[in-house]
Short mmCIF file of C-alpha atoms in Angstrom, two decimals:
data_model
loop_
_atom_site.label_atom_id
_atom_site.label_comp_id
_atom_site.label_asym_id
_atom_site.label_seq_id
_atom_site.Cartn_x
_atom_site.Cartn_y
_atom_site.Cartn_z
CA MET A 1 -63.73 -21.09 -26.52
CA THR A 2 -64.00 -18.55 -29.42
CA THR A 3 -61.15 -17.04 -30.70
CA SER A 4 -62.92 -13.35 -29.68
CA ASN A 5 -61.68 -14.73 -25.19
CA VAL A 6 -57.91 -16.43 -26.63
CA LEU A 7 -54.81 -13.83 -26.70
CA ARG A 8 -55.80 -11.02 -25.09
CA ASP A 9 -53.36 -10.46 -22.13
CA PRO A 10 -49.91 -9.06 -22.87
CA SER A 11 -48.17 -11.49 -21.00
CA LEU A 12 -45.39 -13.19 -21.93
CA GLU A 13 -46.30 -16.53 -19.57
CA ARG A 14 -50.65 -15.17 -20.31
CA LEU A 15 -49.86 -15.41 -23.92
CA ALA A 16 -49.28 -18.80 -24.14
CA GLU A 17 -52.17 -20.20 -21.24
CA PHE A 18 -53.98 -19.20 -24.43
CA ALA A 19 -57.00 -20.79 -22.39
CA PHE A 20 -55.96 -20.90 -18.62
CA SER A 21 -55.43 -18.67 -16.09
CA PRO A 22 -52.68 -19.73 -13.24
CA GLU A 23 -55.74 -20.92 -11.15
CA GLU A 24 -56.47 -23.31 -13.75
CA ARG A 25 -53.64 -24.69 -15.36
CA LEU A 26 -53.84 -27.28 -12.59
CA ARG A 27 -57.12 -28.24 -11.81
CA PHE A 28 -57.96 -31.48 -13.32
CA PRO A 29 -59.33 -30.74 -17.39
CA LEU A 30 -62.06 -33.15 -16.37
CA ASP A 31 -65.63 -32.78 -14.46
CA ALA A 32 -66.69 -35.77 -12.17
CA GLN A 33 -68.85 -37.47 -14.74
CA HIS A 34 -66.64 -37.53 -17.78
CA ARG A 35 -64.18 -39.51 -15.54
CA ALA A 36 -66.37 -41.68 -14.70
CA ARG A 37 -66.85 -42.49 -18.14
CA ILE A 38 -64.35 -42.11 -19.31
CA VAL A 39 -62.24 -44.55 -16.37
CA HIS A 40 -65.52 -46.51 -17.27
CA ALA A 41 -64.78 -46.81 -20.62
CA ALA A 42 -61.70 -48.44 -20.06
CA LEU A 43 -63.19 -50.85 -17.67
CA GLU A 44 -64.90 -52.18 -19.86
CA GLU A 45 -62.37 -52.40 -22.64
CA ASP A 46 -60.63 -54.44 -20.44
CA ALA A 47 -63.59 -56.85 -19.84
CA ALA A 48 -62.43 -56.50 -15.57
CA ASP A 49 -66.04 -57.77 -14.73
CA ALA A 50 -64.95 -60.40 -16.94
CA ASP A 51 -61.25 -61.51 -15.60
CA VAL A 52 -61.14 -65.01 -15.24
CA THR A 53 -58.69 -65.56 -14.11
CA THR A 54 -59.56 -63.09 -11.01
CA ASN A 55 -62.92 -65.11 -10.63
CA ALA A 56 -61.46 -68.30 -10.74
CA THR A 57 -58.91 -67.26 -8.18
CA VAL A 58 -59.32 -65.35 -5.32
CA ASP A 59 -61.80 -65.51 -2.66
CA PRO A 60 -64.77 -63.15 -3.29
CA GLU A 61 -65.34 -61.71 0.14
CA ARG A 62 -61.56 -61.02 0.06
CA THR A 63 -59.71 -58.12 1.63
CA ALA A 64 -56.94 -57.03 0.90
CA ARG A 65 -53.68 -53.90 1.30
CA ALA A 66 -52.36 -52.97 -1.49
CA ALA A 67 -49.55 -50.09 -2.55
CA LEU A 68 -49.36 -48.38 -5.05
CA VAL A 69 -45.86 -47.27 -5.97
CA ALA A 70 -43.32 -46.17 -8.07
CA ARG A 71 -40.31 -47.35 -9.24
CA ARG A 72 -38.50 -44.77 -10.69
CA ALA A 73 -37.99 -41.28 -9.34
CA GLY A 74 -40.82 -39.24 -11.27
CA VAL A 75 -43.67 -36.57 -11.60
CA VAL A 76 -47.14 -37.44 -10.66
CA CYS A 77 -50.47 -37.32 -12.36
CA GLY A 78 -53.66 -38.77 -13.01
CA THR A 79 -54.61 -39.73 -9.60
CA LEU A 80 -57.93 -39.27 -9.21
CA LEU A 81 -57.79 -40.83 -12.52
CA ALA A 82 -56.38 -43.75 -10.63
CA ILE A 83 -58.97 -43.57 -7.95
CA GLU A 84 -61.84 -43.46 -9.79
CA ALA A 85 -60.91 -47.29 -11.24
CA PHE A 86 -60.14 -48.42 -7.67
CA ARG A 87 -63.62 -47.23 -5.97
CA GLN A 88 -65.53 -48.44 -9.33
CA ARG A 89 -64.65 -51.63 -8.98
CA ASP A 90 -65.50 -50.73 -5.00
CA PRO A 91 -67.16 -48.25 -3.56
CA THR A 92 -65.83 -49.49 -0.17
CA VAL A 93 -62.39 -48.86 -1.33
CA THR A 94 -60.20 -46.92 1.71
CA ILE A 95 -57.87 -45.54 -0.03
CA ARG A 96 -55.00 -42.79 1.18
CA GLU A 97 -52.99 -40.63 -2.05
CA ASP A 98 -49.31 -39.93 -0.51
CA SER A 99 -48.81 -38.64 -3.49
CA HIS A 100 -50.72 -35.73 -5.54
CA ASP A 101 -50.12 -34.36 -9.06
CA ALA A 102 -47.62 -32.36 -9.95
CA ARG A 103 -45.57 -33.62 -7.16
CA PRO A 104 -42.00 -34.76 -7.38
CA ILE A 105 -41.44 -38.47 -6.18
CA ALA A 106 -38.65 -41.01 -5.43
CA ARG A 107 -38.18 -44.32 -6.58
CA GLY A 108 -40.37 -46.12 -3.75
CA ASP A 109 -41.71 -43.77 -2.46
CA THR A 110 -45.98 -45.02 -2.46
CA ILE A 111 -48.82 -43.01 -4.05
CA LEU A 112 -51.55 -44.53 -3.16
CA TYR A 113 -52.02 -46.83 -0.54
CA LEU A 114 -55.60 -49.21 -1.20
CA THR A 115 -57.66 -51.36 1.55
CA GLY A 116 -60.33 -52.86 0.38
CA ASN A 117 -62.35 -55.92 -1.55
CA ALA A 118 -59.24 -58.33 -3.24
CA ARG A 119 -60.79 -58.92 -6.61
CA GLY A 120 -62.60 -54.73 -7.22
CA LEU A 121 -57.99 -54.31 -7.07
CA LEU A 122 -57.21 -56.31 -9.58
CA GLY A 123 -59.48 -56.04 -11.33
CA ALA A 124 -58.64 -51.74 -11.84
CA GLU A 125 -55.10 -52.39 -11.42
CA ARG A 126 -54.31 -52.44 -14.85
CA VAL A 127 -56.94 -49.13 -15.99
CA ALA A 128 -55.45 -47.22 -13.36
CA LEU A 129 -51.42 -47.64 -13.36
CA ASN A 130 -52.23 -47.18 -17.07
CA PHE A 131 -53.61 -43.48 -16.80
CA LEU A 132 -51.46 -42.87 -13.92
CA GLN A 133 -47.58 -43.95 -16.06
CA ARG A 134 -48.92 -42.54 -18.78
CA LEU A 135 -50.05 -39.37 -18.07
CA SER A 136 -47.26 -39.21 -14.60
CA GLY A 137 -44.51 -39.97 -18.45
CA ILE A 138 -46.10 -36.81 -19.72
CA ALA A 139 -45.78 -34.68 -16.44
CA THR A 140 -42.02 -36.25 -15.84
CA LEU A 141 -41.03 -36.21 -19.27
CA THR A 142 -41.96 -32.24 -19.01
CA ALA A 143 -39.75 -31.96 -15.97
CA GLN A 144 -36.58 -33.06 -16.85
CA TYR A 145 -37.43 -29.94 -19.91
CA VAL A 146 -37.71 -27.61 -17.80
CA HIS A 147 -34.31 -28.41 -15.60
CA ALA A 148 -33.32 -28.63 -19.15
CA VAL A 149 -33.46 -24.37 -19.52
CA ARG A 150 -33.38 -23.35 -15.86
CA GLY A 151 -31.85 -20.01 -16.51
CA THR A 152 -32.44 -18.66 -19.39
CA ASN A 153 -35.75 -17.07 -20.98
CA ALA A 154 -37.20 -19.98 -22.44
CA ARG A 155 -40.40 -21.48 -21.57
CA ILE A 156 -41.22 -25.41 -22.65
CA LEU A 157 -44.67 -25.51 -24.56
CA ASP A 158 -46.31 -28.20 -25.69
CA THR A 159 -47.97 -28.64 -28.99
CA ARG A 160 -50.60 -30.26 -30.51
CA LYS A 161 -49.13 -33.68 -31.10
CA THR A 162 -51.75 -35.43 -28.40
CA THR A 163 -53.46 -38.77 -28.27
CA PRO A 164 -56.59 -38.43 -30.30
CA GLY A 165 -59.23 -38.14 -27.16
CA TRP A 166 -56.34 -37.37 -24.38
CA ARG A 167 -55.87 -33.85 -25.40
CA LYS A 168 -56.61 -32.18 -21.93
CA LEU A 169 -55.60 -35.08 -19.53
CA GLU A 170 -52.02 -35.00 -21.49
CA ARG A 171 -51.38 -30.29 -21.77
CA TYR A 172 -52.74 -31.37 -18.33
CA ALA A 173 -50.45 -33.22 -17.95
CA VAL A 174 -47.35 -31.05 -18.85
CA ARG A 175 -48.77 -28.53 -16.72
CA CYS A 176 -48.23 -30.94 -13.85
CA GLY A 177 -44.78 -30.60 -15.58
CA GLY A 178 -44.03 -27.60 -14.97
CA GLY A 179 -44.43 -26.93 -18.62
CA MET A 180 -46.99 -24.37 -19.98
CA SER A 181 -50.67 -24.85 -23.30
CA HIS A 182 -49.86 -24.09 -26.77
CA ARG A 183 -53.04 -22.88 -28.73
CA GLY A 184 -55.32 -26.29 -27.63
CA ASP A 185 -57.05 -25.90 -30.92
CA LEU A 186 -57.11 -24.52 -34.28
CA GLU A 187 -59.64 -22.52 -32.89
CA GLN A 188 -57.80 -20.36 -30.25
CA ALA A 189 -55.32 -18.48 -32.01
CA ILE A 190 -53.69 -17.35 -35.50
CA LEU A 191 -51.15 -19.62 -36.10
CA ILE A 192 -49.59 -19.10 -40.10
CA LYS A 193 -47.55 -22.69 -40.95
CA ASP A 194 -45.64 -23.40 -44.08
CA ASN A 195 -48.57 -24.93 -46.20
CA HIS A 196 -50.98 -21.85 -45.38
CA ILE A 197 -48.21 -19.11 -46.58
CA ALA A 198 -48.10 -22.09 -49.62
CA ALA A 199 -51.13 -22.00 -50.04
CA VAL A 200 -50.84 -17.89 -50.86
CA ASP A 201 -48.45 -18.42 -52.83
CA GLN A 202 -45.63 -17.46 -50.35
CA ASP A 203 -46.96 -14.38 -49.47
CA VAL A 204 -46.06 -13.69 -45.96
CA GLY A 205 -47.78 -10.39 -45.72
CA LEU A 206 -51.16 -10.79 -47.86
CA ALA A 207 -51.64 -14.69 -44.99
CA VAL A 208 -51.31 -11.57 -42.15
CA GLN A 209 -53.55 -9.05 -43.57
CA ARG A 210 -56.11 -12.08 -44.66
CA ALA A 211 -55.28 -12.97 -40.82
CA ARG A 212 -56.02 -9.71 -39.46
CA ALA A 213 -58.69 -8.71 -41.72
CA ALA A 214 -60.73 -11.82 -40.23
CA ALA A 215 -60.17 -12.04 -37.00
CA VAL A 216 -61.26 -10.01 -34.17
CA PRO A 217 -59.22 -7.07 -32.78
CA GLY A 218 -56.47 -7.52 -30.78
CA THR A 219 -56.20 -11.33 -31.49
CA ARG A 220 -52.55 -11.73 -31.38
CA VAL A 221 -51.23 -13.86 -34.79
CA GLU A 222 -48.03 -16.83 -35.32
CA VAL A 223 -46.43 -16.99 -38.97
CA GLU A 224 -44.23 -20.13 -39.07
CA CYS A 225 -40.44 -19.36 -40.52
CA ASP A 226 -38.28 -20.91 -42.87
CA ASP A 227 -35.31 -18.92 -42.74
CA ILE A 228 -34.55 -15.30 -41.90
CA ASP A 229 -36.07 -13.65 -44.54
CA GLN A 230 -38.88 -15.61 -44.16
CA VAL A 231 -38.04 -13.65 -40.37
CA GLY A 232 -38.14 -10.23 -41.96
CA ASP A 233 -41.44 -10.65 -43.72
CA ALA A 234 -43.45 -11.79 -40.71
CA LEU A 235 -41.57 -9.22 -38.07
CA ASP A 236 -42.80 -6.03 -41.36
CA ALA A 237 -45.49 -8.05 -42.05
CA GLY A 238 -47.13 -7.22 -38.61
CA ALA A 239 -46.75 -10.57 -36.42
CA ASP A 240 -46.69 -10.59 -32.22
CA ILE A 241 -45.25 -14.19 -32.17
CA ILE A 242 -42.67 -15.52 -34.76
CA LEU A 243 -42.05 -19.14 -34.93
CA LEU A 244 -38.92 -20.56 -35.93
CA ASP A 245 -39.38 -24.02 -37.24
CA ASN A 246 -36.38 -26.11 -38.17
CA MET A 247 -33.68 -23.13 -37.81
CA GLY A 248 -29.98 -23.87 -36.57
CA LEU A 249 -28.03 -22.47 -34.21
CA GLN A 250 -26.80 -19.77 -35.27
CA ASP A 251 -30.04 -18.89 -37.73
CA MET A 252 -31.99 -18.65 -34.33
CA ARG A 253 -29.72 -16.06 -32.86
CA ASP A 254 -29.87 -14.31 -36.33
CA ALA A 255 -33.60 -13.55 -36.00
CA VAL A 256 -33.51 -13.42 -31.77
CA LYS A 257 -31.24 -10.79 -32.63
CA LEU A 258 -33.61 -9.47 -35.54
CA VAL A 259 -36.53 -9.55 -34.30
CA ALA A 260 -34.86 -7.59 -31.30
CA GLY A 261 -37.65 -8.12 -29.41
CA ARG A 262 -40.46 -6.25 -31.59
CA ALA A 263 -42.13 -9.78 -31.34
CA VAL A 264 -42.44 -13.35 -28.96
CA ILE A 265 -39.56 -15.56 -30.81
CA GLU A 266 -41.35 -19.30 -30.51
CA ALA A 267 -38.31 -22.19 -31.30
CA SER A 268 -39.49 -25.57 -32.69
CA GLY A 269 -38.16 -28.15 -34.77
CA GLY A 270 -35.52 -30.55 -33.59
CA VAL A 271 -36.09 -30.96 -30.15
CA ASN A 272 -34.87 -33.04 -27.69
CA LEU A 273 -33.13 -32.76 -23.87
CA GLN A 274 -29.38 -32.94 -25.54
CA THR A 275 -30.32 -30.01 -28.30
CA VAL A 276 -32.68 -28.37 -26.13
CA CYS A 277 -30.41 -25.74 -23.69
CA GLY A 278 -29.29 -24.65 -26.45
CA ILE A 279 -31.79 -24.27 -28.56
CA ALA A 280 -32.82 -21.76 -25.16
CA ASP A 281 -29.36 -20.07 -24.66
CA THR A 282 -30.06 -18.16 -28.66
CA GLY A 283 -32.65 -16.59 -26.83
CA VAL A 284 -35.80 -17.94 -28.02
CA ASN A 285 -39.06 -16.93 -25.63
CA TRP A 286 -40.26 -20.28 -26.22
CA ILE A 287 -40.00 -23.83 -26.80
CA SER A 288 -43.04 -26.09 -27.82
CA VAL A 289 -41.59 -30.11 -27.72
CA GLY A 290 -43.59 -32.16 -29.55
CA ALA A 291 -42.66 -34.96 -28.20
CA LEU A 292 -43.48 -34.49 -24.06
CA THR A 293 -47.14 -35.93 -25.20
CA HIS A 294 -46.29 -38.46 -28.99
CA SER A 295 -43.37 -39.66 -27.34
CA ALA A 296 -43.06 -38.95 -23.36
CA PRO A 297 -42.50 -43.23 -21.96
CA ALA A 298 -44.40 -44.41 -19.07
CA LEU A 299 -43.58 -43.92 -15.52
CA ASP A 300 -42.33 -47.31 -13.90
CA LEU A 301 -44.71 -47.58 -11.40
CA ALA A 302 -46.78 -50.97 -9.45
CA LEU A 303 -49.50 -52.65 -7.76
CA ASP A 304 -47.64 -54.24 -4.86
CA PHE A 305 -49.93 -56.69 -2.95
CA GLU A 306 -49.37 -56.80 0.88
CA ALA A 307 -48.39 -60.72 1.85
#
């Protein structure tokens, strides 16, 4: 998507969801062909065709039933990838989908119930779990952040701190957890950060002026600010979004008071589950959290064969 297609809607949610309409937010981001390719590559990486343990111990005609279950409570994400893995190893497998993406699950809940070739189930097990555990972990952590700021006006956003090649999947997982997506890549929006400002001799006004001149009319401009003086400079320059980077709570409150609704305020840096509620209480509009995608623990899931 080019810059001319983004950042036009005046609502805060649409402004954050740079490339997503409400209907698209929970739509799986990969089409069938892309899903097949990424799963095939994962199975090939795992040498699923050459599983020496399974081939040595399990009869090739053996049929088995298995349940993919949650060992911990969380939010499901990635079921289509898991299903694709099992079907690539056994095209005749029967799959009952008990839990869908974005759905909360309790410990012991079944996500998928499978009946198929035992070798096929075993060959796909790790790849299916890797996709589901990683993406469900991101969705689960996001839901915890969203819950932590409940009752405030703040919304939780992801960042570009994603696993290379997995960005669409990980950001989809954030949305499954109730979060929102920031700009998807460097083309989608203007975000003037500290190094951009340093490259124009700390002249925030000049940076914004150049951004306005280069951008399509109507494109909103965001400026990262380290202190209150920069917030004032960004506001005077006409920034649409002001990013408060690693500021203390009092400075955030002062910035919210100074901006007084004339720009969207985003907070970032030093955000964790212990600090996010206090940040939200300062009155900021958005809180971007890199940890959603770079530090989410995998959700504990397992594939249990029936005896």
